[in-house]
Coordinates of C-alpha atoms and ligand atoms in Angstrom, one line a residue:
M1 CA 140.1 118.7 121.1
V2 CA 139.2 122.4 121.3
L3 CA 138.2 124.0 118.1
S4 CA 139.6 127.5 117.4
K5 CA 137.1 130.3 116.8
T6 CA 138.3 130.5 113.2
R7 CA 137.7 126.9 112.6
I8 CA 134.2 127.2 114.0
L9 CA 133.5 130.2 111.8
A10 CA 134.9 128.3 108.8
A11 CA 132.6 125.4 109.5
F12 CA 129.6 127.7 109.9
V13 CA 130.3 129.4 106.6
A14 CA 130.7 126.0 104.9
L15 CA 127.4 124.9 106.3
L16 CA 125.7 128.1 105.2
A17 CA 127.0 127.8 101.7
F18 CA 125.9 124.2 101.6
T19 CA 122.4 125.1 102.8
I20 CA 122.0 127.9 100.2
G21 CA 123.4 125.7 97.5
A22 CA 120.9 122.9 98.3
A23 CA 118.0 125.2 98.2
A24 CA 118.9 126.5 94.8
Q25 CA 119.8 123.0 93.4
D26 CA 118.6 122.5 89.9
A27 CA 116.0 119.9 89.0
D28 CA 117.0 116.9 86.9
L29 CA 113.7 117.0 85.1
I30 CA 110.8 119.4 84.7
L31 CA 107.3 118.6 83.4
L32 CA 105.6 121.8 82.0
N33 CA 102.3 122.8 80.5
G34 CA 100.2 120.0 82.0
K35 CA 97.2 119.3 84.1
I36 CA 98.8 117.9 87.2
V37 CA 96.2 116.2 89.4
T38 CA 98.2 116.2 92.6
V39 CA 95.7 114.3 94.8
D40 CA 97.1 116.3 97.7
D41 CA 94.8 117.0 100.8
R42 CA 93.0 119.7 98.8
F43 CA 92.9 117.8 95.5
S44 CA 94.7 120.7 93.9
I45 CA 95.5 120.9 90.2
A46 CA 98.9 122.3 89.2
Q47 CA 100.6 123.1 85.9
A48 CA 104.1 121.9 86.3
L49 CA 106.3 119.6 88.4
A50 CA 110.1 119.4 89.1
I51 CA 112.1 116.2 90.0
R52 CA 115.5 115.9 91.5
G53 CA 116.9 112.4 92.0
Q54 CA 114.0 110.2 92.9
R55 CA 111.8 112.8 94.4
I56 CA 109.5 115.7 93.5
V57 CA 111.0 119.0 94.5
A58 CA 108.4 121.5 93.3
V59 CA 104.8 121.5 92.1
G60 CA 103.0 124.6 90.9
S61 CA 102.7 127.0 87.9
N62 CA 105.2 126.9 85.0
A63 CA 106.8 130.0 86.4
D64 CA 107.2 128.5 89.9
V65 CA 108.7 125.3 88.6
E66 CA 110.9 126.9 86.0
K67 CA 112.9 128.5 88.8
R68 CA 114.4 125.0 89.3
K69 CA 115.7 124.9 85.8
G70 CA 119.4 124.8 85.3
P71 CA 121.7 124.2 82.3
A72 CA 121.5 120.4 82.7
T73 CA 117.8 120.2 83.5
R74 CA 115.8 118.2 81.0
T75 CA 112.2 119.3 80.2
I76 CA 109.1 117.5 79.0
D77 CA 106.4 119.6 77.5
L78 CA 103.2 117.9 78.5
A79 CA 101.2 119.8 75.9
G80 CA 98.1 119.9 78.2
R81 CA 98.2 116.2 79.1
T82 CA 96.9 115.1 82.5
V83 CA 99.3 113.7 85.1
I84 CA 98.1 111.6 88.1
P85 CA 100.1 109.8 90.9
G86 CA 101.1 106.3 90.1
L87 CA 98.3 103.9 90.9
I88 CA 98.7 101.8 94.1
D89 CA 96.8 98.5 94.3
N90 CA 96.1 97.4 97.9
H91 CA 95.5 93.7 97.1
A92 CA 97.0 91.7 94.2
H93 CA 98.7 88.4 93.7
W94 CA 101.4 89.6 91.3
I95 CA 104.4 88.1 93.1
R96 CA 102.8 84.7 92.4
A97 CA 101.8 85.7 88.9
A98 CA 105.5 86.0 87.8
E99 CA 105.7 82.1 88.0
H100 CA 104.1 81.8 84.6
D101 CA 104.1 83.9 81.4
E102 CA 100.4 83.5 80.9
L103 CA 98.2 85.0 78.2
R104 CA 95.7 87.4 79.7
F105 CA 92.1 88.2 78.6
D106 CA 92.1 91.5 80.6
G107 CA 89.3 93.6 79.4
I108 CA 88.6 91.5 76.3
T109 CA 84.8 91.6 75.6
S110 CA 84.7 89.4 72.5
R111 CA 85.0 85.6 72.7
A112 CA 86.1 85.6 69.0
L113 CA 89.0 87.9 69.9
A114 CA 90.0 85.8 72.9
L115 CA 90.1 82.7 70.7
K116 CA 92.2 84.5 68.2
L117 CA 94.7 85.7 70.9
L118 CA 94.9 82.1 72.2
T119 CA 95.5 80.8 68.7
D120 CA 98.2 83.3 68.0
R121 CA 99.9 82.4 71.3
V122 CA 99.8 78.7 70.5
Q123 CA 101.4 79.3 67.1
A124 CA 104.2 81.3 68.7
T125 CA 104.9 78.6 71.3
P126 CA 107.2 75.6 70.5
A127 CA 105.4 72.3 70.3
G128 CA 105.1 70.5 73.7
Q129 CA 105.3 73.7 75.8
W130 CA 102.3 74.8 77.9
V131 CA 100.0 77.7 77.0
E132 CA 97.9 79.0 79.9
V133 CA 95.4 81.7 80.8
L134 CA 95.1 81.6 84.6
G135 CA 91.9 83.4 85.3
G136 CA 91.2 87.2 85.1
W137 CA 88.2 86.7 82.9
S138 CA 84.7 85.1 82.9
E139 CA 82.4 83.9 80.2
E140 CA 79.9 86.7 81.1
Q141 CA 82.3 89.4 80.0
F142 CA 82.0 88.2 76.3
T143 CA 79.3 90.2 74.6
D144 CA 79.3 88.3 71.3
D145 CA 79.1 84.7 72.7
P146 CA 79.2 84.3 76.5
R147 CA 80.6 80.8 76.9
G148 CA 83.9 78.9 77.6
F149 CA 86.2 76.8 75.5
P150 CA 85.3 73.2 74.8
R151 CA 88.0 70.6 74.4
D152 CA 87.4 70.0 70.7
E153 CA 87.9 73.6 69.9
L154 CA 91.1 73.8 72.0
D155 CA 92.4 70.6 70.3
R156 CA 91.7 72.1 66.9
I157 CA 93.9 75.2 67.6
A158 CA 96.4 73.4 69.8
P159 CA 97.1 69.8 68.7
N160 CA 100.7 69.8 70.0
N161 CA 100.7 72.0 73.1
P162 CA 99.0 71.5 76.5
V163 CA 96.5 74.3 76.9
V164 CA 94.7 75.5 80.1
V165 CA 92.1 78.2 80.1
Q166 CA 91.1 78.9 83.7
A167 CA 87.9 81.0 84.2
I168 CA 88.1 83.2 87.4
Y169 CA 89.1 80.7 90.2
N170 CA 86.0 78.5 89.3
H171 CA 86.8 76.1 86.5
S172 CA 89.5 75.3 83.9
Y173 CA 89.1 74.2 80.3
L174 CA 91.8 71.8 79.1
N175 CA 92.7 70.4 75.8
S176 CA 93.6 66.7 75.3
A177 CA 97.3 67.3 75.6
A178 CA 96.9 69.1 79.0
Q179 CA 94.5 66.4 80.2
A180 CA 97.2 63.8 79.2
A181 CA 100.0 65.8 80.8
L182 CA 98.1 66.0 84.1
K183 CA 97.2 62.3 83.9
I184 CA 93.5 62.9 84.2
T185 CA 91.7 59.7 83.1
A186 CA 88.3 58.1 83.9
A187 CA 89.9 56.5 86.9
T188 CA 91.5 59.6 88.4
P189 CA 89.9 60.4 91.8
N190 CA 88.6 64.0 92.1
P191 CA 90.9 66.4 94.0
P192 CA 89.7 67.9 97.3
N193 CA 87.2 70.7 96.6
G194 CA 87.2 69.9 92.9
T195 CA 85.7 67.6 90.2
F196 CA 86.8 66.3 86.9
E197 CA 83.6 66.7 84.7
K198 CA 82.7 63.4 83.0
D199 CA 80.5 62.6 79.9
A200 CA 77.8 60.0 79.7
A201 CA 80.4 57.3 79.1
G202 CA 82.3 58.3 82.2
Q203 CA 85.2 59.9 80.3
P204 CA 86.7 63.3 81.5
T205 CA 85.4 66.1 79.3
G206 CA 88.3 68.5 79.7
V207 CA 86.5 70.7 82.2
V208 CA 87.8 70.8 85.8
R209 CA 85.5 72.4 88.4
G210 CA 85.9 74.0 91.8
P211 CA 88.6 75.9 93.5
G212 CA 90.4 72.6 94.4
G213 CA 90.1 71.6 90.7
V214 CA 91.6 74.9 89.5
A215 CA 94.4 74.6 92.0
F216 CA 95.2 71.0 91.0
V217 CA 95.5 72.0 87.3
A218 CA 97.6 75.1 88.0
A219 CA 100.0 73.2 90.2
G220 CA 100.6 70.8 87.3
I221 CA 102.0 73.5 85.0
P222 CA 105.8 73.4 85.1
L223 CA 107.6 76.4 86.7
F224 CA 110.4 78.5 85.2
D225 CA 114.1 77.9 86.1
Q226 CA 115.7 80.8 88.0
D227 CA 116.9 82.9 85.1
A228 CA 113.7 82.6 83.1
W229 CA 111.7 83.4 86.2
L230 CA 113.7 86.6 86.7
A231 CA 113.2 87.6 83.1
N232 CA 109.5 86.9 83.3
T233 CA 109.3 89.0 86.5
R234 CA 110.8 92.0 84.6
K235 CA 108.2 91.3 81.8
L236 CA 105.3 91.3 84.3
V237 CA 106.5 94.5 85.9
T238 CA 106.7 96.3 82.6
Y239 CA 103.2 95.1 81.8
L240 CA 102.0 96.5 85.2
N241 CA 103.8 99.7 84.5
S242 CA 102.1 100.0 81.1
L243 CA 98.7 99.7 82.9
G244 CA 99.7 102.5 85.4
V245 CA 100.6 100.4 88.5
T246 CA 103.6 101.7 90.4
A247 CA 103.1 100.0 93.8
W248 CA 101.0 97.3 95.5
L249 CA 100.4 95.3 98.6
D250 CA 100.8 91.6 97.7
A251 CA 98.5 89.1 99.2
G252 CA 100.5 85.9 98.7
G253 CA 98.6 83.0 97.4
R254 CA 98.4 79.3 96.6
G255 CA 101.6 77.3 96.6
M256 CA 103.9 80.3 97.3
G257 CA 107.4 79.9 98.8
A258 CA 110.8 81.6 99.0
K259 CA 111.4 81.0 95.2
H260 CA 108.5 83.4 94.4
Y261 CA 110.0 86.3 96.4
E262 CA 113.6 85.8 95.3
P263 CA 113.4 87.4 91.8
F264 CA 111.7 90.5 93.2
R265 CA 114.3 90.7 96.0
Q266 CA 117.2 90.3 93.5
L267 CA 115.8 93.0 91.2
A268 CA 115.3 95.4 94.2
E269 CA 118.8 94.7 95.4
R270 CA 120.2 95.7 92.0
G271 CA 118.0 98.8 91.9
A272 CA 116.3 97.2 88.9
L273 CA 112.8 96.7 90.3
N274 CA 110.7 99.2 88.5
I275 CA 107.7 99.0 90.8
R276 CA 107.2 98.9 94.6
A277 CA 106.2 95.5 95.9
F278 CA 105.1 95.2 99.6
W279 CA 104.1 91.9 101.0
T280 CA 102.8 90.0 104.0
T281 CA 103.8 86.6 105.2
I282 CA 101.1 84.0 104.3
R283 CA 100.6 80.7 106.1
A284 CA 97.5 78.6 105.8
P285 CA 97.3 76.4 108.9
A286 CA 94.2 74.2 108.8
T287 CA 94.3 72.3 112.1
P288 CA 95.0 73.2 115.7
A289 CA 98.4 71.5 115.5
E290 CA 99.3 73.5 112.4
A291 CA 98.2 76.6 114.2
D292 CA 100.6 75.8 117.0
A293 CA 103.5 75.6 114.6
V294 CA 102.6 79.0 113.1
I295 CA 102.2 80.6 116.5
N296 CA 105.8 79.4 117.3
E297 CA 107.0 81.0 114.1
I298 CA 105.4 84.4 114.7
P299 CA 108.0 85.8 117.2
Q300 CA 110.7 85.3 114.5
Q301 CA 108.9 87.6 112.1
K302 CA 110.8 90.9 111.4
P303 CA 109.0 93.1 109.0
F304 CA 110.3 96.4 107.5
Q305 CA 113.9 95.1 106.9
G306 CA 113.7 96.0 103.2
D307 CA 113.4 99.4 101.4
D308 CA 110.8 101.5 99.6
Y309 CA 110.8 99.1 96.6
F310 CA 110.5 95.7 98.3
N311 CA 109.5 95.2 101.9
Q312 CA 107.6 92.9 104.2
V313 CA 104.9 94.8 106.1
G314 CA 103.1 92.1 108.1
W315 CA 100.9 89.1 107.9
G316 CA 97.9 87.8 105.8
E317 CA 95.6 87.6 103.9
G318 CA 95.1 84.0 105.0
V319 CA 95.3 83.4 108.8
Y320 CA 93.4 80.2 109.5
A321 CA 92.3 78.2 106.4
P322 CA 89.0 76.7 107.8
V323 CA 87.4 80.2 108.3
T324 CA 88.1 81.4 104.7
T325 CA 84.9 82.7 103.1
Q326 CA 84.2 82.8 99.4
L327 CA 82.6 85.5 97.3
L328 CA 80.4 83.1 95.3
R329 CA 79.1 81.2 98.3
A330 CA 76.3 82.8 100.4
T331 CA 77.1 81.0 103.6
S332 CA 80.0 81.7 105.9
N333 CA 82.0 79.0 107.5
T334 CA 83.0 80.5 110.9
K335 CA 82.4 77.7 113.3
P336 CA 83.2 78.7 117.0
E337 CA 85.9 76.0 117.3
D338 CA 87.6 77.3 114.1
M339 CA 87.2 81.0 115.2
A340 CA 88.9 80.0 118.5
Q341 CA 92.0 78.8 116.5
Y342 CA 91.9 82.0 114.4
R343 CA 91.8 84.0 117.6
R344 CA 94.9 82.2 119.0
I345 CA 96.9 83.1 115.9
A346 CA 95.6 86.7 115.7
E347 CA 96.3 87.2 119.4
A348 CA 99.9 86.1 118.9
L349 CA 100.2 88.5 115.9
A350 CA 98.9 91.3 118.0
A351 CA 101.2 90.5 120.9
H352 CA 104.2 90.7 118.4
G353 CA 102.9 94.0 117.1
L354 CA 102.4 92.9 113.5
Y355 CA 100.2 94.4 110.9
V356 CA 97.5 91.9 109.9
N357 CA 95.4 91.8 106.8
S358 CA 92.5 89.2 106.9
H359 CA 90.4 88.0 104.0
V360 CA 86.7 88.3 104.9
E361 CA 83.6 88.9 102.7
M362 CA 80.2 88.1 104.1
E363 CA 78.3 90.0 106.7
A364 CA 78.0 87.1 109.2
A365 CA 81.8 86.4 108.9
I366 CA 82.7 90.1 109.4
D367 CA 80.8 90.1 112.7
A368 CA 82.5 86.8 113.8
F369 CA 86.0 88.3 113.0
L370 CA 85.2 91.6 114.7
D371 CA 84.0 89.8 117.9
Q372 CA 87.5 88.3 118.1
Y373 CA 89.3 91.5 117.3
E374 CA 87.4 93.4 120.0
A375 CA 88.3 90.7 122.6
I376 CA 92.0 90.7 121.5
N377 CA 92.1 94.5 121.7
K378 CA 91.4 94.3 125.4
T379 CA 94.6 92.4 126.1
H380 CA 96.8 93.4 123.2
P381 CA 95.6 96.7 121.7
I382 CA 95.5 96.6 117.9
K383 CA 94.7 100.2 117.4
G384 CA 97.9 101.6 115.9
L385 CA 98.7 98.4 114.0
R386 CA 96.5 99.4 111.1
W387 CA 94.8 96.0 110.9
T388 CA 92.7 95.6 107.8
F389 CA 90.0 93.4 106.3
S390 CA 90.3 92.6 102.6
H391 CA 87.2 92.4 100.3
L392 CA 84.4 93.3 102.8
D393 CA 81.8 92.8 100.0
Q394 CA 78.8 92.8 102.5
V395 CA 80.1 95.2 105.2
T396 CA 77.4 97.2 107.1
E397 CA 77.5 100.7 108.6
A398 CA 77.5 99.2 112.1
Q399 CA 80.5 97.0 111.2
L400 CA 82.4 99.9 109.7
E401 CA 81.9 101.8 113.0
R402 CA 83.3 98.8 114.9
M403 CA 86.3 98.7 112.6
K404 CA 86.9 102.5 113.0
R405 CA 86.9 102.1 116.8
L406 CA 89.7 99.5 116.4
G407 CA 91.7 101.8 114.1
M408 CA 91.2 99.4 111.2
G409 CA 91.3 100.1 107.5
A410 CA 89.1 98.7 104.7
Q411 CA 90.5 97.3 101.4
I412 CA 87.8 97.1 98.8
H413 CA 88.1 95.2 95.5
S414 CA 86.9 95.2 92.0
R415 CA 85.9 91.5 91.6
P416 CA 82.5 92.3 90.1
L417 CA 84.3 93.4 87.0
I418 CA 84.3 89.7 85.9
Q419 CA 82.1 88.1 88.6
G420 CA 79.3 90.6 88.8
A421 CA 76.8 88.5 86.8
L422 CA 77.7 85.4 88.9
M423 CA 77.4 87.4 92.1
H424 CA 73.8 88.3 91.1
K425 CA 73.0 84.7 90.5
V426 CA 74.4 83.6 93.9
H427 CA 73.4 86.6 96.1
G428 CA 70.3 88.0 94.3
D429 CA 69.5 91.7 94.8
K430 CA 72.1 91.9 97.6
A431 CA 74.8 91.8 94.9
W432 CA 73.8 95.4 93.8
D433 CA 75.6 96.6 97.0
M434 CA 78.6 94.3 96.8
P435 CA 81.0 95.8 97.5
P436 CA 79.4 98.9 99.0
F437 CA 81.8 101.5 97.7
R438 CA 79.5 104.4 98.6
R439 CA 78.7 103.2 102.1
V440 CA 82.4 102.6 102.8
Q441 CA 83.4 106.1 101.4
D442 CA 80.6 107.8 103.5
S443 CA 81.5 106.0 106.7
G444 CA 84.8 108.0 107.0
I445 CA 86.9 104.8 107.6
H446 CA 90.3 104.7 106.1
W447 CA 89.8 102.7 102.9
G448 CA 91.3 102.1 99.5
L449 CA 90.7 100.4 96.2
G450 CA 92.4 97.2 94.9
S451 CA 91.8 94.5 92.4
D452 CA 92.6 91.1 93.9
A453 CA 94.2 90.3 90.5
T454 CA 95.3 88.0 88.8
A455 CA 92.9 85.1 88.9
V456 CA 89.6 86.6 90.1
T457 CA 89.8 89.9 88.2
T458 CA 91.7 91.9 85.7
S459 CA 95.0 93.6 86.6
N460 CA 94.2 96.9 85.0
P461 CA 93.6 99.6 87.7
F462 CA 91.6 101.8 85.3
Y463 CA 89.0 99.0 85.2
T464 CA 88.9 99.1 89.0
L465 CA 88.3 102.9 88.9
S466 CA 85.7 102.4 86.2
L467 CA 83.8 99.8 88.2
A468 CA 83.7 102.1 91.3
V469 CA 82.5 105.1 89.2
T470 CA 80.1 103.3 86.7
G471 CA 79.1 100.1 88.5
E472 CA 79.6 98.2 85.2
M473 CA 81.4 94.9 84.7
I474 CA 83.6 94.2 81.7
G475 CA 81.2 93.9 78.8
G476 CA 79.1 96.8 80.1
R477 CA 76.5 95.1 82.2
K478 CA 75.5 97.2 85.3
V479 CA 76.0 95.1 88.4
N480 CA 76.7 97.6 91.3
R481 CA 74.7 100.6 92.5
Q482 CA 77.1 101.8 95.2
T483 CA 79.1 104.0 92.9
I484 CA 81.4 106.9 94.0
S485 CA 82.8 110.0 92.2
R486 CA 85.9 109.7 90.1
E487 CA 87.7 112.0 92.5
E488 CA 86.8 109.7 95.5
A489 CA 87.9 106.7 93.4
L490 CA 91.2 108.2 92.5
I491 CA 92.1 109.1 96.1
A492 CA 91.2 105.6 97.1
H493 CA 93.5 104.2 94.4
T494 CA 96.5 106.5 95.3
R495 CA 96.9 108.5 98.5
S496 CA 94.7 106.3 100.7
N497 CA 96.5 103.1 99.6
A498 CA 99.9 104.5 100.6
W499 CA 98.8 104.1 104.2
F500 CA 98.3 100.3 103.8
L501 CA 101.9 100.1 102.7
F502 CA 103.2 102.3 105.6
E503 CA 104.5 104.6 102.8
E504 CA 102.1 107.6 103.2
G505 CA 105.1 110.0 103.6
N506 CA 106.6 108.7 100.4
I507 CA 104.0 108.0 97.7
G508 CA 100.3 108.5 96.8
S509 CA 100.3 112.2 95.9
L510 CA 102.3 114.5 93.7
T511 CA 103.7 116.9 96.4
A512 CA 107.2 118.1 97.1
G513 CA 109.2 115.6 99.0
R514 CA 107.5 112.5 97.8
Y515 CA 108.8 110.0 95.3
A516 CA 108.2 111.0 91.6
D517 CA 105.8 108.0 90.9
L518 CA 103.5 109.3 88.3
L519 CA 101.5 108.7 85.1
V520 CA 101.2 110.9 82.1
L521 CA 97.8 109.9 80.6
D522 CA 96.5 109.7 77.1
R523 CA 93.3 111.5 78.1
D524 CA 91.9 113.4 81.1
Y525 CA 90.7 111.1 83.8
L526 CA 88.7 114.0 85.3
T527 CA 86.7 114.9 82.2
V528 CA 86.4 111.9 79.8
P529 CA 82.9 110.3 79.7
E530 CA 82.6 107.8 82.6
R531 CA 82.5 104.9 80.2
E532 CA 85.9 105.9 78.8
I533 CA 87.7 105.7 82.2
K534 CA 88.5 102.0 81.6
E535 CA 90.1 102.9 78.2
I536 CA 92.6 105.3 79.7
K537 CA 96.3 104.4 79.2
P538 CA 99.5 105.9 80.4
V539 CA 101.7 107.3 77.7
L540 CA 104.5 107.5 80.3
T541 CA 105.0 105.9 83.7
M542 CA 107.6 107.0 86.1
V543 CA 108.7 105.3 89.4
G544 CA 111.1 107.2 91.7
G545 CA 111.9 109.7 89.0
K546 CA 112.9 107.0 86.4
V547 CA 110.8 106.5 83.3
V548 CA 109.8 102.8 83.5
Y549 CA 107.4 102.7 80.6
E550 CA 106.7 104.8 77.5
A551 CA 103.9 104.0 75.1
P552 CA 105.1 103.2 71.6
A553 CA 104.6 106.3 69.3
K554 CA 101.5 106.1 67.2
Ligands
LIG601 ZN1 91.3 87.4 99.5

């Protein structure tokens, strides 16, 4: 078909009209009179911001932004409040966390208050149902009485409900009902990597120790049915929104399967997931034969089939179980025969072009992993795949240089918030530099901040920022001397983390074209006294231009 000149002209005029119209399109929402910390490349501060649909369309002065105001535009007067990009956590286990509606001791510094919260929760729970706290706190964070919860005390407040209070990922306190439900008796053999503590008469005391013990107890708590799981997922997301989290990279975890991902997938499909959840496939092969099975499975992996709310981005954090290191153990278990198995799996992942995140903490282990990566890079280049190490509590300058040469990124976590005192017991003075926030920042490597919530630290990102800036654990004890500026910490918890999610064009800073993921804060992050950073709370949280949380009016 040949188009007539008139038709071409008409099409041109229509296109021109459309273009002009689009440029002048009104904003849906305008935020005025604020202190907008954009976290753009120049860390510029603006006064106002306009949103159309899910994205920011203008950032600047009130006058600049008001140009986007039309008859239907809604306006929020920020009255001088500070706005920051939504906080992105590069390492958390929140997809698993939705399996239980646990009570949290996030940021609680008084044992008396923790006991009161537990008592209230028990009283609000029907008899027979479980009440659980699954980590996220340690005895050392209590400034009034730094100790755990003996069985007698738990029995007194909960005669009719099984109660589990897990400290970090180290030990669990059980009441008699929980002990009975889990069938723990004098005759029960210890689980692998765990022990049932016994009294002088050989009877179990209610304390279960070791990571295997903690896992045994947690696996015995009944899971939700599908509908309740979905409802609890929404509740968890609202809690995270209230803390200021708008996106994260999920690190999988113990006992996870398809049923854990399903509620998030369903919510995303309905446009009802008020947070951005990105995840990696986790497998924990422990023998060469299991490694073979995993290697066969790798070619079927197809990441990036989701959207900007729910997407698989690669593989990790566990790759080969026998080489997993632990923060509270000074020695690394990286035997050559186990590293050889790790290498086979990592090489298959590189050959398939997948992003890989590996859990590694201690200096010796980091070297052992880097030796493998450098060898793999010669046959299957990994530069460009954004491979990362998570935790890196003892990383040295030389190791950071090796990582940079491989195009790697560093994910650094706030576990000293509740484990700082224990880290000093295990690692002595070395713990002052664990993790080395300052060293990592100064190395120039691409790096970001995360929590490793929920078991081994709190979920609150303002606590992570606080640790990086003050070096203080919950309760106020100084445990880290590698502190960074609050601007560096904020970049590491926003813009830098977008890169780990392969979303750096979409989120992480408040600039035109990106999603309107933002927090209006109750006080100014840039000027409050350092010790108040952890107290900061969003009064409003927005994800993709939608208000997902508003603090109750005072
Ligand atoms: Zn880890």
